[in-house]
mmCIF file of C-alpha atoms in Angstrom:
data_model
loop_
_atom_site.group_PDB
_atom_site.id
_atom_site.type_symbol
_atom_site.label_atom_id
_atom_site.label_comp_id
_atom_site.label_asym_id
_atom_site.label_seq_id
_atom_site.Cartn_x
_atom_site.Cartn_y
_atom_site.Cartn_z
ATOM 1 C CA UNK D 1495 161.843 197.825 -7.182
ATOM 2 C CA UNK D 1496 162.548 197.938 -3.468
ATOM 3 C CA UNK D 1497 160.779 201.311 -3.276
ATOM 4 C CA UNK D 1498 157.733 199.838 -5.007
ATOM 5 C CA UNK D 1499 157.593 196.948 -2.512
ATOM 6 C CA UNK D 1500 158.038 199.324 0.396
ATOM 7 C CA UNK D 1501 155.287 201.635 -0.826
ATOM 8 C CA UNK D 1502 152.963 198.668 -1.469
ATOM 9 C CA UNK D 1503 153.506 197.545 2.128
ATOM 10 C CA UNK D 1504 152.809 201.041 3.368
ATOM 11 C CA UNK D 1505 149.540 201.143 1.411
ATOM 12 C CA UNK D 1506 148.457 197.852 2.978
ATOM 13 C CA UNK D 1507 149.130 199.270 6.447
ATOM 14 C CA UNK D 1508 147.148 202.418 5.620
ATOM 15 C CA UNK D 1509 144.233 200.347 4.331
ATOM 16 C CA UNK D 1510 144.243 198.234 7.477
ATOM 17 C CA UNK D 1511 144.177 201.342 9.682
ATOM 18 C CA UNK D 1512 141.303 202.691 7.628
ATOM 19 C CA UNK D 1513 139.248 199.638 8.659
ATOM 20 C CA UNK D 1514 140.064 199.984 12.355
ATOM 21 C CA UNK D 1515 137.625 200.950 15.082
ATOM 22 C CA UNK D 1516 138.920 201.943 18.508
ATOM 23 C CA UNK D 1517 136.873 201.380 21.643
ATOM 24 C CA UNK D 1518 137.698 204.174 24.085
ATOM 25 C CA UNK D 1519 135.795 206.211 26.657
ATOM 26 C CA UNK D 1520 132.825 203.844 26.254
ATOM 27 C CA UNK D 1521 132.491 204.726 22.558
ATOM 28 C CA UNK D 1522 133.278 203.182 19.202
ATOM 29 C CA UNK D 1523 135.484 205.547 17.203
ATOM 30 C CA UNK D 1524 134.664 206.225 14.495
ATOM 31 C CA UNK D 1525 130.975 205.586 15.097
ATOM 32 C CA UNK D 1526 130.380 205.034 11.370
ATOM 33 C CA UNK D 1527 132.708 203.721 8.688
ATOM 34 C CA UNK D 1528 132.340 202.595 5.100
ATOM 35 C CA UNK D 1529 134.369 199.664 3.772
ATOM 36 C CA UNK D 1530 134.464 197.635 0.586
ATOM 37 C CA UNK D 1531 132.898 194.194 0.322
ATOM 38 C CA UNK D 1532 135.457 191.630 1.483
ATOM 39 C CA UNK D 1533 137.132 194.038 3.916
ATOM 40 C CA UNK D 1534 138.042 192.997 7.427
ATOM 41 C CA UNK D 1535 137.294 195.443 10.237
ATOM 42 C CA UNK D 1536 139.368 195.328 13.421
ATOM 43 C CA UNK D 1537 138.072 196.610 16.742
ATOM 44 C CA UNK D 1538 140.565 197.316 19.545
ATOM 45 C CA UNK D 1539 139.533 197.980 23.130
ATOM 46 C CA UNK D 1540 141.596 200.739 24.744
ATOM 47 C CA UNK D 1541 139.325 201.064 27.796
ATOM 48 C CA UNK D 1542 140.174 199.535 31.142
ATOM 49 C CA UNK D 1543 136.719 197.907 31.123
ATOM 50 C CA UNK D 1544 135.747 194.913 28.957
ATOM 51 C CA UNK D 1545 133.565 195.455 25.882
ATOM 52 C CA UNK D 1546 132.039 193.234 23.211
ATOM 53 C CA UNK D 1547 131.341 193.798 19.521
ATOM 54 C CA UNK D 1548 127.882 192.518 18.601
ATOM 55 C CA UNK D 1549 125.944 192.733 15.336
ATOM 56 C CA UNK D 1550 122.264 193.457 16.035
ATOM 57 C CA UNK D 1551 121.197 190.925 13.361
ATOM 58 C CA UNK D 1552 123.144 188.166 15.140
ATOM 59 C CA UNK D 1553 125.812 187.630 12.458
ATOM 60 C CA UNK D 1554 128.681 187.872 14.927
ATOM 61 C CA UNK D 1555 129.496 188.481 18.568
ATOM 62 C CA UNK D 1556 132.953 188.849 20.060
ATOM 63 C CA UNK D 1557 134.020 187.512 23.403
ATOM 64 C CA UNK D 1558 134.563 190.162 26.078
ATOM 65 C CA UNK D 1559 137.597 192.183 24.996
ATOM 66 C CA UNK D 1560 139.905 193.295 27.774
ATOM 67 C CA UNK D 1561 142.178 196.318 27.374
ATOM 68 C CA UNK D 1562 144.328 196.131 24.205
ATOM 69 C CA UNK D 1563 142.535 193.042 22.883
ATOM 70 C CA UNK D 1564 141.143 193.001 19.351
ATOM 71 C CA UNK D 1565 138.310 191.407 17.389
ATOM 72 C CA UNK D 1566 138.089 191.104 13.601
ATOM 73 C CA UNK D 1567 135.225 190.385 11.231
ATOM 74 C CA UNK D 1568 135.305 190.070 7.450
ATOM 75 C CA UNK D 1569 132.306 191.654 5.724
ATOM 76 C CA UNK D 1570 131.542 189.520 2.651
ATOM 77 C CA UNK D 1571 128.197 191.069 1.704
ATOM 78 C CA UNK D 1572 127.191 194.684 1.041
ATOM 79 C CA UNK D 1573 124.801 196.267 3.493
ATOM 80 C CA UNK D 1574 124.481 198.347 6.618
ATOM 81 C CA UNK D 1575 125.565 196.583 9.786
ATOM 82 C CA UNK D 1576 124.527 197.952 13.177
ATOM 83 C CA UNK D 1577 127.007 197.226 15.957
ATOM 84 C CA UNK D 1578 126.723 197.583 19.735
ATOM 85 C CA UNK D 1579 128.491 196.517 22.918
ATOM 86 C CA UNK D 1580 126.622 193.659 24.606
ATOM 87 C CA UNK D 1581 127.851 194.829 28.027
ATOM 88 C CA UNK D 1582 127.103 198.531 27.447
ATOM 89 C CA UNK D 1583 124.243 198.592 24.871
ATOM 90 C CA UNK D 1584 124.295 202.397 24.636
ATOM 91 C CA UNK D 1585 127.602 202.040 22.743
ATOM 92 C CA UNK D 1586 126.635 201.887 19.049
ATOM 93 C CA UNK D 1587 128.251 202.105 15.634
ATOM 94 C CA UNK D 1588 127.425 201.484 11.982
ATOM 95 C CA UNK D 1589 129.494 199.689 9.344
ATOM 96 C CA UNK D 1590 128.434 200.338 5.744
ATOM 97 C CA UNK D 1591 129.729 197.753 3.278
ATOM 98 C CA UNK D 1592 129.705 198.696 -0.407
#
């Protein structure tokens, strides 16, 4: 039973990592991900410069994220969400929610 609990915890960690986007070298990585409806995506800024996470349809906008800070958003509806950095608009990514 302990093994089952441990493996369930491991799966939850893997799932969380699968919904993670790293901001590094003035890029979102990965630049495109697909998640399930109801999933929460976490962005983490690893650059020494601040960045924001902005949805082009205006659904959400993070505050400026300094190095090692994170932002999360839960995607409740299926669709294709275009993301960019409000400070560096050439930084773009796509989140597909199924």
